[in-house]
Short mmCIF file of C-alpha atoms in Angstrom, two decimals:
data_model
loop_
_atom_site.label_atom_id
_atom_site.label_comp_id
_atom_site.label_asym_id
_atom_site.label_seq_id
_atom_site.Cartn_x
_atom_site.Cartn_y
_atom_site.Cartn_z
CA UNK A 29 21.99 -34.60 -15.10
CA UNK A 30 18.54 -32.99 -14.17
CA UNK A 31 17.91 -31.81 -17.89
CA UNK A 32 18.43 -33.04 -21.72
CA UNK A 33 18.26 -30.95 -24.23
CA UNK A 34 16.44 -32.12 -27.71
CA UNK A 35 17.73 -30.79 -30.78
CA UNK A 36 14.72 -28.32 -31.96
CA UNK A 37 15.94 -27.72 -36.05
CA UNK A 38 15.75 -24.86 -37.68
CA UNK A 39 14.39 -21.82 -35.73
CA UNK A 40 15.07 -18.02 -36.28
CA UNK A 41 17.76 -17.85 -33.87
CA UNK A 42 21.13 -17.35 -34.70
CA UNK A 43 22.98 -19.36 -31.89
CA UNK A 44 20.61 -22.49 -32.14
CA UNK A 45 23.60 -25.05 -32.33
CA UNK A 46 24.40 -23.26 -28.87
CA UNK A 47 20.96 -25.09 -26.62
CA UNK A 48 22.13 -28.50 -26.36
CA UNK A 49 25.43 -27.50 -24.99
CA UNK A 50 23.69 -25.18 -22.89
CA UNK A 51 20.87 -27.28 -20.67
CA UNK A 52 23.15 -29.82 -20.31
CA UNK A 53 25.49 -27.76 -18.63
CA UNK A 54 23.18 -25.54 -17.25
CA UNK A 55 23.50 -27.40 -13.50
CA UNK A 56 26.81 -27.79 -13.58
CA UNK A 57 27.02 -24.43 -11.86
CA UNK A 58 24.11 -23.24 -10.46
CA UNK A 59 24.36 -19.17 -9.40
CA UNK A 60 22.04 -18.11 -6.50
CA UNK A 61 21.16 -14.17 -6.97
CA UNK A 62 20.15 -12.85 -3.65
CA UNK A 63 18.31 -9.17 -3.70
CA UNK A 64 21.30 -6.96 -4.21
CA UNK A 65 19.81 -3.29 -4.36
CA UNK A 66 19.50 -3.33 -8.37
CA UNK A 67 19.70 -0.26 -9.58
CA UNK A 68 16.72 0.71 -12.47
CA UNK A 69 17.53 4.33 -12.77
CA UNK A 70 14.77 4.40 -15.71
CA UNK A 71 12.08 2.67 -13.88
CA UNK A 72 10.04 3.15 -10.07
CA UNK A 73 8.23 0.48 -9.39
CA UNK A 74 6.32 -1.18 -6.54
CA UNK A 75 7.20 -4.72 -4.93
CA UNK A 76 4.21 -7.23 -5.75
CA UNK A 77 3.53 -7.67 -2.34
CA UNK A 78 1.94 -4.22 -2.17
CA UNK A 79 0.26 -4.16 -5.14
CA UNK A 80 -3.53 -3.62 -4.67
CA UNK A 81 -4.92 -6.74 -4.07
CA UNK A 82 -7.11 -6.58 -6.87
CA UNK A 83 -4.01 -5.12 -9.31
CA UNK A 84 -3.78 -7.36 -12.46
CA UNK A 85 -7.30 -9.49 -11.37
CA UNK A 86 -10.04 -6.53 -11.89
CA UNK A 87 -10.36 -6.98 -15.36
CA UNK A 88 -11.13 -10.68 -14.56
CA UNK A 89 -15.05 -11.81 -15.35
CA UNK A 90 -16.82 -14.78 -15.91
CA UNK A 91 -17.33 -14.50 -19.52
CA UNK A 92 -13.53 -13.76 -19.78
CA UNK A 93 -13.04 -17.19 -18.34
CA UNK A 94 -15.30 -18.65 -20.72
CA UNK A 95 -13.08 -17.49 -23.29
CA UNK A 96 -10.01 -19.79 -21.87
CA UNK A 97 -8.73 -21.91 -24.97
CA UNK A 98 -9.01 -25.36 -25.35
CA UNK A 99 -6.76 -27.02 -22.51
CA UNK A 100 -4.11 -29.43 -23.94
CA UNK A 101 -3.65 -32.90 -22.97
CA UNK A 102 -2.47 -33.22 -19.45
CA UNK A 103 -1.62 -37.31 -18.80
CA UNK A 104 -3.04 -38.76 -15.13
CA UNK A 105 -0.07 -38.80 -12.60
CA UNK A 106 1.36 -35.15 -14.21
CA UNK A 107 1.59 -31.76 -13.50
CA UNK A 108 -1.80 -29.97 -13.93
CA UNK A 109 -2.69 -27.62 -16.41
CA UNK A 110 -3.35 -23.94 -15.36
CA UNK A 111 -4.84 -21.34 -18.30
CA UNK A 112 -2.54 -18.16 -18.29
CA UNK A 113 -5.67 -16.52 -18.04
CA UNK A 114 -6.60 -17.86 -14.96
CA UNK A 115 -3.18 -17.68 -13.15
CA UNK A 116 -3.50 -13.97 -13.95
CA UNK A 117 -6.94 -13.96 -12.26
CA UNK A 118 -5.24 -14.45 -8.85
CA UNK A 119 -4.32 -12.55 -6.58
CA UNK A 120 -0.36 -12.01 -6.69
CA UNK A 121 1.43 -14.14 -3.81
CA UNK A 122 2.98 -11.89 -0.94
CA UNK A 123 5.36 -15.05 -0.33
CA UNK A 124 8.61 -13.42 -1.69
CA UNK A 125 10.63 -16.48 -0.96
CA UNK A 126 10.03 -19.70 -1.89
CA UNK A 127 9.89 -20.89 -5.46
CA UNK A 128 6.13 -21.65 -6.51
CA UNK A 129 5.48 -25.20 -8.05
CA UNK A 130 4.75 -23.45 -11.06
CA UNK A 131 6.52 -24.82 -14.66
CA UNK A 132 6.09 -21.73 -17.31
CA UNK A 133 6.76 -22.83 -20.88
CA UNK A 134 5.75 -20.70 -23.81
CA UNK A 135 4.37 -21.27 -27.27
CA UNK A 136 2.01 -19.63 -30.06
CA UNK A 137 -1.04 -21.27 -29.01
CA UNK A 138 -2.30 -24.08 -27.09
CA UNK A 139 -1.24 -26.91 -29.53
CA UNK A 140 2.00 -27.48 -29.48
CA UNK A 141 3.99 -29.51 -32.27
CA UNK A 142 4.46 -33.74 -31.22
CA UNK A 143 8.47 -33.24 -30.30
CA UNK A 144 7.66 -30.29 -27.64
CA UNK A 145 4.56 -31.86 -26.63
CA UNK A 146 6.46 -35.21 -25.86
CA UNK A 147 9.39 -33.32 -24.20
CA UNK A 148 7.17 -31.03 -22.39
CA UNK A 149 5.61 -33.99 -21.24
CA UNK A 150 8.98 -35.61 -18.94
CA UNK A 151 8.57 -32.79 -17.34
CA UNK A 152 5.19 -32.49 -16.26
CA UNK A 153 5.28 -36.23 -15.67
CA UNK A 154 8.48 -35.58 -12.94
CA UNK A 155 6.49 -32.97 -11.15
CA UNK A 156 3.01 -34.26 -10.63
CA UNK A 157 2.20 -32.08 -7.62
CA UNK A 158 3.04 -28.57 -9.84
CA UNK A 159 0.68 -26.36 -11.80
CA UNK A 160 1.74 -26.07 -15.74
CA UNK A 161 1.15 -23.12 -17.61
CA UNK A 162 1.66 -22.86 -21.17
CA UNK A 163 1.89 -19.11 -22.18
CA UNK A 164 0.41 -18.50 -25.47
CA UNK A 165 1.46 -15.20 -28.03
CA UNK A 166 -1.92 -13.91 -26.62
CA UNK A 167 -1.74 -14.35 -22.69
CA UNK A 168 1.65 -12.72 -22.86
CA UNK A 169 0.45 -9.49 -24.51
CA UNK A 170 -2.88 -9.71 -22.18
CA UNK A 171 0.13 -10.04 -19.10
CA UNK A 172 1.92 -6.91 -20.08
CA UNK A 173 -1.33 -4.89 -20.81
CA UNK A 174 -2.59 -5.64 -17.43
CA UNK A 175 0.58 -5.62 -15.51
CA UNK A 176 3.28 -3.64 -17.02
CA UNK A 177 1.31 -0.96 -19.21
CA UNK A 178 4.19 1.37 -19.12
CA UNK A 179 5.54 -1.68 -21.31
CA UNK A 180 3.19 -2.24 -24.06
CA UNK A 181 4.22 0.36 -26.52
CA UNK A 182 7.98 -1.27 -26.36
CA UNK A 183 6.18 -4.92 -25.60
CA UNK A 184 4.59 -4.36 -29.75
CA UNK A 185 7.73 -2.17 -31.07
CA UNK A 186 9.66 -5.43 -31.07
CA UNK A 187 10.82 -6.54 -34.70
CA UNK A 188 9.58 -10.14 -33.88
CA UNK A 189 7.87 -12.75 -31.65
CA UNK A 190 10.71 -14.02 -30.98
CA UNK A 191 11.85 -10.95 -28.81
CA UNK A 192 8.62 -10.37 -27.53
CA UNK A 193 9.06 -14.50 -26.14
CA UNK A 194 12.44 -13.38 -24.58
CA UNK A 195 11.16 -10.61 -22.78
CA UNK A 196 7.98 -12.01 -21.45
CA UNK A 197 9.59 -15.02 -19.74
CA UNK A 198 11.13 -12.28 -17.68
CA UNK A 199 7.69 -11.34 -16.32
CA UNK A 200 6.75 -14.46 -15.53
CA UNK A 201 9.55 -15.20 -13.12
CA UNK A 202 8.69 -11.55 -11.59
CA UNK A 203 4.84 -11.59 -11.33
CA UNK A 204 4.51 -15.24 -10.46
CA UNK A 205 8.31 -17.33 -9.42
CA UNK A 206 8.43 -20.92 -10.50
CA UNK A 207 10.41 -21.99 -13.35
CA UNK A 208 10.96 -21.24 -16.88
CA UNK A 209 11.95 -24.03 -18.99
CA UNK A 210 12.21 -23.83 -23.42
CA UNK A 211 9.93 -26.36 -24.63
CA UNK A 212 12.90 -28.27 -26.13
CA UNK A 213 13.95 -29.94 -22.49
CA UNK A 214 13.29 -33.09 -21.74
CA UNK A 215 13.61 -33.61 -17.84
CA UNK A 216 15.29 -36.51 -16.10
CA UNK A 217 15.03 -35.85 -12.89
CA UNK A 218 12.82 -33.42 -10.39
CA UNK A 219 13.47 -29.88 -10.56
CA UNK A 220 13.72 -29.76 -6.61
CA UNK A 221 16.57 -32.27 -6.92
CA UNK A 222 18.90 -29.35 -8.20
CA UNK A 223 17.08 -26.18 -6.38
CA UNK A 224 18.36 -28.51 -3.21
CA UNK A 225 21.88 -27.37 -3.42
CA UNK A 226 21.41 -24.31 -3.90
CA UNK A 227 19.14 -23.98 -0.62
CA UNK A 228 16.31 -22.50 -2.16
CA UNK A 229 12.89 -23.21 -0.51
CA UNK A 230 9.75 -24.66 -3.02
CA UNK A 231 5.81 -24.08 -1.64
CA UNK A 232 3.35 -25.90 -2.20
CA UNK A 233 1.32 -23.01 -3.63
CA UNK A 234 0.97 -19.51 -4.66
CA UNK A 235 -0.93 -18.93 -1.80
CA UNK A 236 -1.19 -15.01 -0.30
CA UNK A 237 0.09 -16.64 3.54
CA UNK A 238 4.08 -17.33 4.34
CA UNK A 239 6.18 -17.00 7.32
CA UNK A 240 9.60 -17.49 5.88
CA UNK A 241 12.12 -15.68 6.47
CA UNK A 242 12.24 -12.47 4.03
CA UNK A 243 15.12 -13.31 1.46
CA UNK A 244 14.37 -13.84 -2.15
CA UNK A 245 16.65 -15.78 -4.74
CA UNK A 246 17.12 -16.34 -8.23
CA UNK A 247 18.73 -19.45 -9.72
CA UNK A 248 20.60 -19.10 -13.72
CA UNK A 249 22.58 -21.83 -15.07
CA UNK A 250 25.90 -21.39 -16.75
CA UNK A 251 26.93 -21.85 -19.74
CA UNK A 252 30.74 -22.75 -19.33
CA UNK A 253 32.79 -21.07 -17.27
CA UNK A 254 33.77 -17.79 -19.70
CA UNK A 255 31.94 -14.86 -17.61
CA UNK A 256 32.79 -12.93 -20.89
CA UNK A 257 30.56 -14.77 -23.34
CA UNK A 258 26.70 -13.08 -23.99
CA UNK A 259 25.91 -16.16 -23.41
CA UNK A 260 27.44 -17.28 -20.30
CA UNK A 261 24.22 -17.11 -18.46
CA UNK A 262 20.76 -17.94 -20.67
CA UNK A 263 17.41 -17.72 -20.30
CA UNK A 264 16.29 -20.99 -21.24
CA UNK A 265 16.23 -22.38 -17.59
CA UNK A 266 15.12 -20.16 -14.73
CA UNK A 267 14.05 -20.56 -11.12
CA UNK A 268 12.69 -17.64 -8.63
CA UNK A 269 10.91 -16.85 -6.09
CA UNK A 270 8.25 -13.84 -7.26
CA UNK A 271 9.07 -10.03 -7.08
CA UNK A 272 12.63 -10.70 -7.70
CA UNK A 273 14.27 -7.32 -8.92
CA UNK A 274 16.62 -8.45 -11.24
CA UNK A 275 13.74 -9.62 -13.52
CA UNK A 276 13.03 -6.13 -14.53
CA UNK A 277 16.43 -5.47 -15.68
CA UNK A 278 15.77 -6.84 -18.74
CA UNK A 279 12.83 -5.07 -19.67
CA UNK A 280 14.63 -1.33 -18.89
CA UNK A 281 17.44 -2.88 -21.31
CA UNK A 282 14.83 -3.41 -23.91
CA UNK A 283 13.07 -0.25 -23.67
CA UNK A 284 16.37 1.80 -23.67
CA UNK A 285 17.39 -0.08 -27.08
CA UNK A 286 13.99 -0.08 -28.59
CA UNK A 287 14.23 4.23 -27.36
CA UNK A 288 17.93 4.46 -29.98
CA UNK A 289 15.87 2.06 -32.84
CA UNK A 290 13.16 3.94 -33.50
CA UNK A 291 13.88 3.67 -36.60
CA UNK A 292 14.23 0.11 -37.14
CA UNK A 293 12.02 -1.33 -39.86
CA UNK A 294 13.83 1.26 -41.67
CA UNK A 295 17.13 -0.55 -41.35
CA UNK A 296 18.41 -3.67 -43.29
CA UNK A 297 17.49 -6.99 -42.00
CA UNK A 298 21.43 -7.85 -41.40
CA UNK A 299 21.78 -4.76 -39.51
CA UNK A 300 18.77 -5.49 -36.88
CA UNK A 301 19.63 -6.50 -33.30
CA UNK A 302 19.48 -10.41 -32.69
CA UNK A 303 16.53 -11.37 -30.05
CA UNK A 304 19.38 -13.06 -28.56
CA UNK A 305 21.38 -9.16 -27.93
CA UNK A 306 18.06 -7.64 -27.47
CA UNK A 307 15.71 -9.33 -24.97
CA UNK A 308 17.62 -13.15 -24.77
CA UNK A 309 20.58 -13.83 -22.90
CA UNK A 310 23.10 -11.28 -23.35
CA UNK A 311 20.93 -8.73 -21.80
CA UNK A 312 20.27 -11.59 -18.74
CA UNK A 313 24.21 -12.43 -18.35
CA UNK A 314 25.27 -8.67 -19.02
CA UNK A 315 22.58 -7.46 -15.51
CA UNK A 316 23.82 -10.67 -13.62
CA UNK A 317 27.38 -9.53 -13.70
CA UNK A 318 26.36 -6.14 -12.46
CA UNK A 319 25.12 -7.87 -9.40
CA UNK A 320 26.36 -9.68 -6.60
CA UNK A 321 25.88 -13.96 -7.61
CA UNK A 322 26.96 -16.22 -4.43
CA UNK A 323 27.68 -19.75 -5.63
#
């Protein structure tokens, strides 16, 4: 087992009883996603690699980097901390296939409560030579300002933080690759000890230099073996290499629903979409099965 997952109480989603049973299977069967021509009728786009070099890292001054928050304790012998704000500062990685040692994880602000901080902690403590990034409620609406403005007005339409938390993980894995792990996982064993079956290169950094061979991959869990369950494929646990198409999926998935619920706040609470239909994993596991997994 590479994961453990920490019961987290009461939250506001609706399948919360689901998460333990869910990271510890998620390496049971691991899915590799290779670049399959995804089709985002809705959306043009251009790779990352030829972005501007500047795109995303103009706005980027020293007296915005004097207003990085308060870093939070990171123990000797672990994993770094890196601000949002200055990952964002950098120039996006042309290296489209290997997995970055980056670990995303994603909460409200900077503190985070004693259980995540502890769990969080395994798993900076297992990966010593990664960068950390904690994502705060603020970095991820400064992300899609700066890097997906045709997103913002759907990015704030969202009935809760909650969805806006789903969707944003999804631009991590896109802008930047690494790996996206809930704050309630407690990690047993190195991350790179499960990417090995699956064949999947790591780099040492997000350096703009690689001479791999050009093939990107994506790496889900599963959640059982029922392909027909919205749930069959979460988003708690995620590994990429950057620029990976299918990460945009979800985000023309959210638009298009946020396009028929206009009038939403309008509607009763018990008649809203779940985060978990809207942003979570049943848009994830519904765009994997219109691709091509191997494994």
């Amino acid at each position: 087992m590479v994961f453990r997952c920490r019961a987290r109480g009461l939250t506001p989603r609706i399948f919360t009883s689901l998460i333990c049973l869910l990271l510890t299977l998620m390496f049971l069967g691991p899915a590799l996603l290779q670049q399959t021509g995804l089709e985002l009728r809705e959306l043009i786009f251009i790779a990352p690699a030829q972005w501007p070099k500047d795109r995303g890292t103009a706005s980027c001054t020293t007296s915005a980097s004097a207003s990085i928050p308060a870093a939070p304790e990171s123990p000797p012998g672990s994993a770094p901390y890196l601000p949002a704000a200055k990952l964002m500062c950098r120039p996006l990685a042309p290296d489209l296939t290997s997995i970055p040692k980056l670990i995303h994880q994603s909460w409200k602000t900077t503190q985070l409560p004693a259980k995540f901080e502890q769990w969080s902690r395994t798993c900076r403590e297992k990966h010593p030579d990664w960068e950390w990034v904690l994502w705060t409620d603020e970095d991820n609406l400064e992300l899609v300002r700066r890097y997906f403005p045709w997103l913002v007005d759907t990015y704030v339409s969202l009935p809760g933080d909650i969805y806006r938390v789903d969707l944003a993980r999804n631009l991590y894995m896109y802008l930047f690759g690494g790996v996206y792990l809930d704050l309630d996982t407690e990690c047993l064993q190195p991350v790179s000890s499960a990417l090995s079956s699956v064949n999947v290169p790591i780099t040492d950094s997000t350096s703009p230099t690689s001479t791999n061979p050009p093939r990107q991959a994506a790496v889900f869990g599963r959640m059982g073996s029922n392909t027909s369950s919205p749930h069959s494929i979460p988003n708690a646990w995620m590994a990429s290499t950057p620029g990976h198409p299918f990460f945009l999926a979800p985000l023309v998935s959210a638009r298009a629903e946020i396009a028929k619920s206009r009038n939403l706040l309008q509607r009763p609470w018990y008649d809203y979409p779940s985060a978990e239909e809207m942003t979570g994993p049943t848009p994830c596991a519904k765009e994997f099965y219109r691709t091509k997994p191997l494994g």
